[in-house]
Coordinates of C-alpha atoms in Angstrom, one line a residue:
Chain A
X11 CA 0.0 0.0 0.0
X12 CA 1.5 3.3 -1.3
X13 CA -0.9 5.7 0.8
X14 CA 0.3 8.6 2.9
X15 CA 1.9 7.8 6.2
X16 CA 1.3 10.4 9.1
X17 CA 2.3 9.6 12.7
X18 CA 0.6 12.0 15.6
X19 CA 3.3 12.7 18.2
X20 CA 4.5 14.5 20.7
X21 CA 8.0 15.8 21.1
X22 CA 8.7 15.0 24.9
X23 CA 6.8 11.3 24.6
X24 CA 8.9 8.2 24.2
X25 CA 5.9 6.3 22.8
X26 CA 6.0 8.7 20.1
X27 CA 9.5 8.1 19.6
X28 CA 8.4 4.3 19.9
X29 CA 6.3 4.1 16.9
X30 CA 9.0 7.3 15.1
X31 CA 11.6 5.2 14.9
X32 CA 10.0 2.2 13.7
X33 CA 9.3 4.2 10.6
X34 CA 13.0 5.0 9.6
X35 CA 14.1 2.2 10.7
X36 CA 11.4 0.3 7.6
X37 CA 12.3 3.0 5.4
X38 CA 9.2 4.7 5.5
X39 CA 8.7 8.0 4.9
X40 CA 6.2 9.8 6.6
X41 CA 4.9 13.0 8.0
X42 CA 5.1 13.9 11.5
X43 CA 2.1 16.0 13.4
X44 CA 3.5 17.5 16.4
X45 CA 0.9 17.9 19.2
X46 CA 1.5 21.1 20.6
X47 CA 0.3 21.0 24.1
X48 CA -1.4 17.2 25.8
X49 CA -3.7 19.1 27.8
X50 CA -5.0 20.7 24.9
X51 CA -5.7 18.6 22.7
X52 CA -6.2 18.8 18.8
X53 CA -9.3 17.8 17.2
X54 CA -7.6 15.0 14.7
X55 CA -5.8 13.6 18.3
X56 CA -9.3 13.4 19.6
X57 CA -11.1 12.0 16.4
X58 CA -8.5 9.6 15.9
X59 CA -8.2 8.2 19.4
X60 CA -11.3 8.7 20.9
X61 CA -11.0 6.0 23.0
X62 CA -7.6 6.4 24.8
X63 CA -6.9 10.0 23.5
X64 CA -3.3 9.5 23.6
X65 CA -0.3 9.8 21.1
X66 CA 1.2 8.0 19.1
X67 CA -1.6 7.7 16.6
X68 CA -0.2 6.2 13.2
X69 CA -2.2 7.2 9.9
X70 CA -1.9 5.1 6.9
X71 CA -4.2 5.7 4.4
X72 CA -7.6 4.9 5.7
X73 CA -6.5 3.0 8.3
X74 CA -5.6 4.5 12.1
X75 CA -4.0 2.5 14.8
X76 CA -3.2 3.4 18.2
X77 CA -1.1 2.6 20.9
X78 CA 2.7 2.2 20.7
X79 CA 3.5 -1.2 20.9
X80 CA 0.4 -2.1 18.8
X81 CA 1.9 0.6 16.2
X82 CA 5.4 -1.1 16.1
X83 CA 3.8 -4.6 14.6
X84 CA 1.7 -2.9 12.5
X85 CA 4.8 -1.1 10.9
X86 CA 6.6 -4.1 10.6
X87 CA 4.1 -5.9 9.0
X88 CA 2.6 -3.7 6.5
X89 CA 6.2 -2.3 5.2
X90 CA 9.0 -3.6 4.1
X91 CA 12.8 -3.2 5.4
X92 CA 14.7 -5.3 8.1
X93 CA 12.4 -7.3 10.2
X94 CA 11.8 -5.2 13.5
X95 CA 10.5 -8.5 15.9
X96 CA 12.8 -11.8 15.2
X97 CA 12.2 -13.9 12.9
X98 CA 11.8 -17.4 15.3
X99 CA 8.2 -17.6 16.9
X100 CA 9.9 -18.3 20.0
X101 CA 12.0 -15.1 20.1
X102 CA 9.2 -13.2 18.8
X103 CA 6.9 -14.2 22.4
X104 CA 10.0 -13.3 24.4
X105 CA 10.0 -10.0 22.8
X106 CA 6.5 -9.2 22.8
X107 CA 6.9 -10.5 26.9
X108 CA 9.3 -8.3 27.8
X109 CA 8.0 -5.4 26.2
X110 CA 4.8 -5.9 27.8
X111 CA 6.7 -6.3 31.2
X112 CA 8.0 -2.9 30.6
X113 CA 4.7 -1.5 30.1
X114 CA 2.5 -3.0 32.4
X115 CA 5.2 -3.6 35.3
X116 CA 7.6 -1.0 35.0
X117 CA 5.9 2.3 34.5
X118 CA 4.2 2.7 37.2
X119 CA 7.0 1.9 39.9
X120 CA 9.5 4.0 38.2
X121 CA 7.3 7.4 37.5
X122 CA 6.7 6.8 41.6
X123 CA 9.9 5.6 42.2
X124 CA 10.8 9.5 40.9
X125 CA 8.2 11.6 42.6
X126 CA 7.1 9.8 45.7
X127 CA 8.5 10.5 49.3
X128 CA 9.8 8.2 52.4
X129 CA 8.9 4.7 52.7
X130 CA 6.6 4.4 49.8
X131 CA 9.6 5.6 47.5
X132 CA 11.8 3.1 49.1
X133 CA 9.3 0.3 48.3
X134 CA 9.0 1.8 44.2
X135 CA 13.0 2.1 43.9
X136 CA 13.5 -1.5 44.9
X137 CA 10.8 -2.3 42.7
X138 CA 12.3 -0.8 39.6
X139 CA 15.5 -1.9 40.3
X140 CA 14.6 -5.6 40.4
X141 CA 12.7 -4.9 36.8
X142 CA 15.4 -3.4 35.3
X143 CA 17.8 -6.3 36.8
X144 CA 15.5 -8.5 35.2
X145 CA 15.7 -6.5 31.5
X146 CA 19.4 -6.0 31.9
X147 CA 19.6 -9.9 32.2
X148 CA 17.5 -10.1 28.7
X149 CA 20.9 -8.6 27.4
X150 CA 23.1 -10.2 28.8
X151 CA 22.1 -13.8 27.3
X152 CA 24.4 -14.1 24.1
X153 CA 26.2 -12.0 25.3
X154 CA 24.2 -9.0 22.8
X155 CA 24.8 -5.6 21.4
X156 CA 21.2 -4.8 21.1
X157 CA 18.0 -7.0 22.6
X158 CA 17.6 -7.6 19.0
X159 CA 20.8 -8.7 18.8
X160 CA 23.2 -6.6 15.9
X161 CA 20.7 -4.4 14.6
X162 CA 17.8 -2.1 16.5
X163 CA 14.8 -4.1 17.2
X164 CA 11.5 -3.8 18.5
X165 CA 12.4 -4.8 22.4
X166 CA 15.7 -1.9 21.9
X167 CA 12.4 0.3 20.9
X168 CA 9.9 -0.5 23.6
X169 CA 12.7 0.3 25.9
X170 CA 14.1 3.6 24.5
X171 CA 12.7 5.3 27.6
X172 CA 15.4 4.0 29.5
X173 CA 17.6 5.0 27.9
X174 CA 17.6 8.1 26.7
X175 CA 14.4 9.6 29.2
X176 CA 15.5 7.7 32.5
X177 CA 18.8 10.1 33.2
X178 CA 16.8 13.1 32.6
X179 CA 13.9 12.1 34.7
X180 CA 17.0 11.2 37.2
X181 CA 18.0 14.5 37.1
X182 CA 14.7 15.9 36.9
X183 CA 13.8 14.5 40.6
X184 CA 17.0 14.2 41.9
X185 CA 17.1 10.4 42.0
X186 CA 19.6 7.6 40.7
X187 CA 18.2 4.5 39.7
X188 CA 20.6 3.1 37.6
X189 CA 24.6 3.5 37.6
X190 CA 27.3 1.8 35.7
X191 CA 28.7 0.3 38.4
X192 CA 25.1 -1.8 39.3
X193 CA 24.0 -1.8 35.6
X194 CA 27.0 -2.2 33.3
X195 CA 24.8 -4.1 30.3
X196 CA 22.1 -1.9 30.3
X197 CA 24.0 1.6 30.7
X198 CA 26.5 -0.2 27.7
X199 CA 23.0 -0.7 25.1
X200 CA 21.6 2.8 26.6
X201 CA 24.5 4.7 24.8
X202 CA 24.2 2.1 21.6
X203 CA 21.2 2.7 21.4
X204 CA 21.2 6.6 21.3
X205 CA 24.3 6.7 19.2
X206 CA 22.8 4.6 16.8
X207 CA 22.3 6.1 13.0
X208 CA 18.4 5.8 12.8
X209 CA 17.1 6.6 16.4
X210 CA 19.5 9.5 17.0
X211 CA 17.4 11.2 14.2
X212 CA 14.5 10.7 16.2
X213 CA 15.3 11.4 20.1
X214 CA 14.3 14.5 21.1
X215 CA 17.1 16.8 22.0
X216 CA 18.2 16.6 25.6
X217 CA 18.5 19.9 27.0
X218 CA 15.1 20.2 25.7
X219 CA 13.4 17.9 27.3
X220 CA 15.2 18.6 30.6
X221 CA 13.8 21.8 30.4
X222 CA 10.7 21.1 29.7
X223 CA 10.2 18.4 32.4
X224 CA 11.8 20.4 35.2
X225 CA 9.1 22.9 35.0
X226 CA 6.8 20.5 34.8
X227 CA 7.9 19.0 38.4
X228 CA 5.1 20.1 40.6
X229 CA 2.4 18.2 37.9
X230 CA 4.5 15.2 38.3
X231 CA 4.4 15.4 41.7
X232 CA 0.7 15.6 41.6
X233 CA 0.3 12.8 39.4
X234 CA 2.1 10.5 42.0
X235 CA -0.1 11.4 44.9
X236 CA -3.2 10.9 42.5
X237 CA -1.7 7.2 41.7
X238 CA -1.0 6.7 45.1
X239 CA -4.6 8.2 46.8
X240 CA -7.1 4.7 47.1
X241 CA -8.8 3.9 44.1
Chain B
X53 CA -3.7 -31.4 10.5
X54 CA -2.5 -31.3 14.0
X55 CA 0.4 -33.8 14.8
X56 CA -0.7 -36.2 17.8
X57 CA 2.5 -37.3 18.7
X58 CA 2.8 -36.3 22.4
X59 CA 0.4 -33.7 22.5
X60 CA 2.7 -31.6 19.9
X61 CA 5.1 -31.1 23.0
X62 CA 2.4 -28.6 24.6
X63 CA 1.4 -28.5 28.1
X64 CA -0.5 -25.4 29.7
X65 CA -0.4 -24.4 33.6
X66 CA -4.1 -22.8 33.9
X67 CA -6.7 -22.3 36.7
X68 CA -10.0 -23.3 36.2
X69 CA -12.2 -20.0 36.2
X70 CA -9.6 -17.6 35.0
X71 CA -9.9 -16.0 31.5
X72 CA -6.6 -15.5 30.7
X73 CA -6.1 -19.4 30.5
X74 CA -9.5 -19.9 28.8
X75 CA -7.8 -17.8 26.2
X76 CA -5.3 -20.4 25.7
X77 CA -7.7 -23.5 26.0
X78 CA -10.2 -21.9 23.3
X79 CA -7.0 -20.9 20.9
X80 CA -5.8 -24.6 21.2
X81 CA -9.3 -26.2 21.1
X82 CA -9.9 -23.6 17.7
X83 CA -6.2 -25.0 16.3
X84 CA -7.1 -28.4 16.9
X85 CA -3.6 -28.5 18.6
X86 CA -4.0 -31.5 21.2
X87 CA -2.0 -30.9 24.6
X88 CA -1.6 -31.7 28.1
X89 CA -3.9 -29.3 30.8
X90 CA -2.0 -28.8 33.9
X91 CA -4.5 -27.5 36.3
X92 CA -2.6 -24.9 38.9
X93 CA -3.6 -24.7 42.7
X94 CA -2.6 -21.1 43.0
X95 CA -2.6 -21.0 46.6
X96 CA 0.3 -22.8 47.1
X97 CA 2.0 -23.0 43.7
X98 CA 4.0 -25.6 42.3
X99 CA 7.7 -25.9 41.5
X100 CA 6.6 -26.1 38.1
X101 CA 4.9 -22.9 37.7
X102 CA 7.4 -20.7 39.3
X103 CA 10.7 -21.9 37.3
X104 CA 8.5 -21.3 34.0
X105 CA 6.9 -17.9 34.8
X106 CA 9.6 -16.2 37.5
X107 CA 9.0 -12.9 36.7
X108 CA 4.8 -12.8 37.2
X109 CA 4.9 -16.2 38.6
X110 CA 1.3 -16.4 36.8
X111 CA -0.5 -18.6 34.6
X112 CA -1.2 -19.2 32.3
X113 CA 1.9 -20.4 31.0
X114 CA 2.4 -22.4 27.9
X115 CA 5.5 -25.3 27.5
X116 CA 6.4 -25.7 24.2
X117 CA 9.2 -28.9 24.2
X118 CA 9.5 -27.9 28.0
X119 CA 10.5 -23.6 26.7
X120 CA 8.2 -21.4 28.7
X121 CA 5.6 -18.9 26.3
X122 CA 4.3 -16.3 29.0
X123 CA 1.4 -14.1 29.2
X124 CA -2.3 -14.7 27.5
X125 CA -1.9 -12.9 24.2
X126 CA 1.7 -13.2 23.7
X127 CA 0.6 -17.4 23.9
X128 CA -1.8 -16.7 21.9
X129 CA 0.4 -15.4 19.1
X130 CA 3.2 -17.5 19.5
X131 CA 0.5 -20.3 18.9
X132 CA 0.0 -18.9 15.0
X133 CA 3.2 -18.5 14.1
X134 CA 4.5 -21.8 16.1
X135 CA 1.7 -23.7 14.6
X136 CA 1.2 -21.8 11.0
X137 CA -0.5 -25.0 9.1
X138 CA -3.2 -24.7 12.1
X139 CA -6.2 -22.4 11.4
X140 CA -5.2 -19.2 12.3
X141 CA -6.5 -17.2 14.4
X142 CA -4.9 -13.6 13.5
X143 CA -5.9 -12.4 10.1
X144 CA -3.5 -11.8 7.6
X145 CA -4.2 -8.2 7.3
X146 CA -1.9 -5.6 9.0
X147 CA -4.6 -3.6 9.4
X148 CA -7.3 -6.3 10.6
X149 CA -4.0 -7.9 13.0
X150 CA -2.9 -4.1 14.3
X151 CA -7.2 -4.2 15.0
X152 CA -6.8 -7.9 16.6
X153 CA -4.2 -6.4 19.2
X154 CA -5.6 -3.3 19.9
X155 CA -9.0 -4.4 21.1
X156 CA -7.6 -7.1 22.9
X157 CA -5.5 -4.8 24.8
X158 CA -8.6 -2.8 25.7
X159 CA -10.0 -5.7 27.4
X160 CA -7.3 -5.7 29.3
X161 CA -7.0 -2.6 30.5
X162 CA -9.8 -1.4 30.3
X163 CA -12.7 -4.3 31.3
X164 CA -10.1 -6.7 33.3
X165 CA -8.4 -4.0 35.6
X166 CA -11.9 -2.1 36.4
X167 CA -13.3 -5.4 37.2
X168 CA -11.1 -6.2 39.8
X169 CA -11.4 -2.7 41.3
X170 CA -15.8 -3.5 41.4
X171 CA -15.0 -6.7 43.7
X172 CA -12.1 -5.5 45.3
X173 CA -13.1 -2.1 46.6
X174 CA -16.0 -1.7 49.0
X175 CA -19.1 -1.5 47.6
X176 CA -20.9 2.0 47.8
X177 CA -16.8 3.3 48.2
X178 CA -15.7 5.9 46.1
X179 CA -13.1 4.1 44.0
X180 CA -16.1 1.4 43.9
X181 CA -18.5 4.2 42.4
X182 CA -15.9 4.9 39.8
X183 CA -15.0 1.3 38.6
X184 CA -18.8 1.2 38.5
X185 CA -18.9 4.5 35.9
X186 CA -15.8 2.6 34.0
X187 CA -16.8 -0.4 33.6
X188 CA -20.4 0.3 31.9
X189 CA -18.4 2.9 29.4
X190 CA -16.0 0.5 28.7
X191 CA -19.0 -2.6 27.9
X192 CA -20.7 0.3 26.1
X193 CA -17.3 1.1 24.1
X194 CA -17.1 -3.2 23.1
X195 CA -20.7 -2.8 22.8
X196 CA -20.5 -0.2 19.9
X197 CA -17.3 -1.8 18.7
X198 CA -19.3 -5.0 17.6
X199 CA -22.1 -2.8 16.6
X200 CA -24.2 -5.1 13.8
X201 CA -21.2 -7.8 13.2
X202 CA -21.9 -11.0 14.4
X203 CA -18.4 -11.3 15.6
X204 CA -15.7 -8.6 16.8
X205 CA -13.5 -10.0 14.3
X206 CA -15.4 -9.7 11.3
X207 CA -18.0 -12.2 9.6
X208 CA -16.1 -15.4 11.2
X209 CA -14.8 -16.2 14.5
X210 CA -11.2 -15.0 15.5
X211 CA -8.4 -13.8 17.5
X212 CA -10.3 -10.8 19.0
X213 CA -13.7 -13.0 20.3
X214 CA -11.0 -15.8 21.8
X215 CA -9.1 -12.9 23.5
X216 CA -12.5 -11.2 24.7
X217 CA -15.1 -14.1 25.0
X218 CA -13.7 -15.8 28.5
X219 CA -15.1 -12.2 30.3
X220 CA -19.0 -12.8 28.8
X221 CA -19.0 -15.2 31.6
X222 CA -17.7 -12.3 34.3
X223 CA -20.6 -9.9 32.3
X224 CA -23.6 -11.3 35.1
X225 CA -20.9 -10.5 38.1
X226 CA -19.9 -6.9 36.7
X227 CA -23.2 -6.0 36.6
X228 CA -24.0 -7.3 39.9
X229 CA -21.3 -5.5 41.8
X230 CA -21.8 -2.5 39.5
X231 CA -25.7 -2.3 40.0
X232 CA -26.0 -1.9 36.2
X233 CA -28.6 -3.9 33.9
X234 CA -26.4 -5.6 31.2
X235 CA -28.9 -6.2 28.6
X236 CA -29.4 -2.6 28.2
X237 CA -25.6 -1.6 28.9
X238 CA -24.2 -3.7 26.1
X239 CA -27.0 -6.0 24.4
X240 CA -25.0 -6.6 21.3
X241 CA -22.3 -7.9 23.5
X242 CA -24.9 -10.3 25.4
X243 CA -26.1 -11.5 21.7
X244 CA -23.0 -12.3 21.0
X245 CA -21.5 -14.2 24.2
X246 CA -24.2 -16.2 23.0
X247 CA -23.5 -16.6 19.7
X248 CA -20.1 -17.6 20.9
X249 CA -20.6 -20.3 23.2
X250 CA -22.4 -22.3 20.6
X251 CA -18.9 -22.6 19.5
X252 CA -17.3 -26.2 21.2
X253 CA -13.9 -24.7 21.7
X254 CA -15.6 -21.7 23.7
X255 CA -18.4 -24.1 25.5
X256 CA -15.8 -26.7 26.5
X257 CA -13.4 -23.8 28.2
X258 CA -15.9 -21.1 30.0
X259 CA -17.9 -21.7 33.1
X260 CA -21.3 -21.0 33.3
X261 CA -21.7 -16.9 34.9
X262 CA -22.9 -18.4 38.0
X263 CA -20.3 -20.5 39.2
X264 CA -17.9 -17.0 38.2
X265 CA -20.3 -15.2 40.6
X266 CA -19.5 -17.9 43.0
X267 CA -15.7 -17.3 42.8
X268 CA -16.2 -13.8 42.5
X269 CA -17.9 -14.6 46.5
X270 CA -15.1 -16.1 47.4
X271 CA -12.2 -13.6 46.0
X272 CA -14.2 -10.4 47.6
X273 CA -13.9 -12.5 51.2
X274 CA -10.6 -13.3 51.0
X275 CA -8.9 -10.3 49.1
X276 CA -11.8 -7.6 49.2
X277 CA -11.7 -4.6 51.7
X278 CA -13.8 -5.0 54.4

């Protein structure tokens, strides 16, 4: 299918990125829509996700497909280029796993490992730690570049927020979660992975995004306690 | 054209009333992939289950040749393209698959989570109130999704229904604990749980919504607020 491609983003999201990257890295060119502000939302963000109203929305033609991860597949199925999941059916579930773990256990103990207080903080950092122990271990088998092995690769994608968002959110809150010294595999892929030819056309630019997230500290912060508060 | 031979190597650690498994039994059952059922007491869980699933230490948990396949969809997947010559149950369509997923997900996230939030959380509570508000929008959103289709994958039967299906048995419950009339929430989606479980694969895997409501009983004493 030769339709348009347009991908619904935003510059400080590393979904967006997620689903960005995945483009270029197929080959496919496409135009990017820049949301301007997420708690204003534009009409086309809102008619194409009504349901979640989130970015990263991919266009194709007459199709629309939300969420990042869901994105990612579609892209490598529908394009050609190098194969973004492995080929084996068995390293394809392990990827899929782990990229799920990231979403559904990680997120939520590291954004309040960042902006939570005390004993509750204590409790997310361990938490986070052990995940990313349990990431850095899906490197270390094989001993491998990238989790896709030589090349970029959808796991390397669904975990670009640790590496190139993680030390500004450290910074950000004034917290370290991962060093060299506890984390030499996973701080080794972070730099390949944000060095690499393809995705370093698509991070967002650092200072940038450091800027952007410090003043936005105190919403952070509110966010936590909202998580936190009994639901 | 299944092969026989040992069950194909496949052996699934489920519980009996949980959906996520279901998922895997229907999928199998649809495949005609014969395998060994390894019923889970998840009160005091085996050996087995926590070498193959570590990290959630969870079922269900699929062994293929003895290697571990985790989580319900990602089994689910790894079933296609393990067992292509098996009816499949993702279309071939990017589009129609990127569709699959995405709805899927929302059942998940969206029906699943709040559902455990309408047990779990007192009843009359606030948070209970909201799960309430959540869950009918969410059957209403599945509701609209199927609009006049007599499947949420299309005109046949497919990886969407398997993935959803296993929570038309937990439909009676929600509505129970979220004082909301089903039939006129989402009566598309009742039509169609119906329309499903004339299937044998579904039929053979779900429980009946009563026996759900019983469990449901017996999860808000033990792990409900009081």
């Amino acid at each position: 299918m030769s339709a348009t491609v347009k991908l619904i983003g935003f510059f400080d999201s590393p979904f967006a990125h997620r689903a960005e990257v995945a483009l270029r890295l197929k080959g496919v060119p496409y135009e990017l829509i820049l949301e301007e502000d997420l708690h204003n939302k534009s009409e086309l963000l809102l008619k194409s996700n009504p349901i979640h109203k989130k970015v990263p929305v991919l266009l194709h033609g007459d199709r629309t497909i939300c969420e990042s991860l869901v994105i990612l597949e579609y892209v490598d199925e529908a394009f050609d280029g190098p194969p973004l999941l492995p080929v084996d059916p068995y390293g394809r579930a392990m990827a899929r796993f782990w990229a799920r773990f990231l979403d559904d256990k990680c997120s939520k103990p590291f954004w309040l490992s960042l902006w939570t207080e005390g004993e509750a903080q204590k409790g997310f950092v361990k938490e986070i730690k052990e995940n990313l122990k349990l990431l850095e271990g899906q490197l270390v088998k094989g001993r491998k570049r990238f989790f896709g092995g030589d090349a970029v690769g959808y796991l390397d994608v669904a975990s670009c927020g640790f590496a190139h968002w993680l030390p500004v959110f450290e910074e950000v809150a004034g917290v370290r979660l991962v060093t060299e010294e506890e984390y030499p595999d996973l701080c080794r892929w972070a730099k390949e992975y944000a060095s690499d030819e393809t995705v370093k056309q698509c991070l967002p630019d650092r200072a940038e995004l450091l800027a952007h997230f410090t003043a936005r500290k105190d919403f952070f912060v509110a966010t936590a306690k909202a998580i936190m508060a009994p639901n | 054209m299944a092969v026989e031979k040992n069950n194909n190597g496949l052996q699934l650690l489920g519980f009996w009333v949980s959906p996520f498994a279901q998922r895997c039994h229907i999928a199998l059952a649809e495949k005609g992939l014969s395998y060994e059922s390894l019923e889970q007491d998840l009160s005091n869980k085996s050996e087995l289950l926590l070498r193959a699933n570590p990290v959630h230490k969870k079922i269900p948990v699929l062994l293929h040749g003895g290697r571990p396949i985790c989580e319900s969809l990602v089994i689910l997947q790894y079933l296609d393209e393990a067992f292509p010559e098996a009816s499949a149950l993702l279309p071939s369509d990017p589009g129609a698959r990127a569709h699959a997923r995405f709805w899927a997900g929302f059942v998940d996230t969206k029906v699943f989570e709040c559902g455990v939030r309408l047990w779990k959380r007192k009843a009359g509570s606030e948070p209970q109130v909201q799960a309430r508000k959540e869950m009918v929008e969410a059957l209403r959103t599945l509701d609209a999704e199927l609009g006049d289709k007599p499947f949420l994958a299309g005109e046949a039967f497919g990886f969407v229904d398997v993935a959803v299906v296993p929570f038309a048995a937990w439909l009676v419950s929600y509505g129970r604990l979220g004082e909301f009339d089903v039939e006129e929430v989402c009566p598309r989606l009742v039509a169609w749980a119906e329309r499903c479980g004339e299937r044998e694969s579904v039929a053979k895997s779900i429980h009946p919504p009563e026996k759900v409501w019983e469990f449901v009983g017996f999860l808000k004493n033990k792990l409900g607020d009081k």
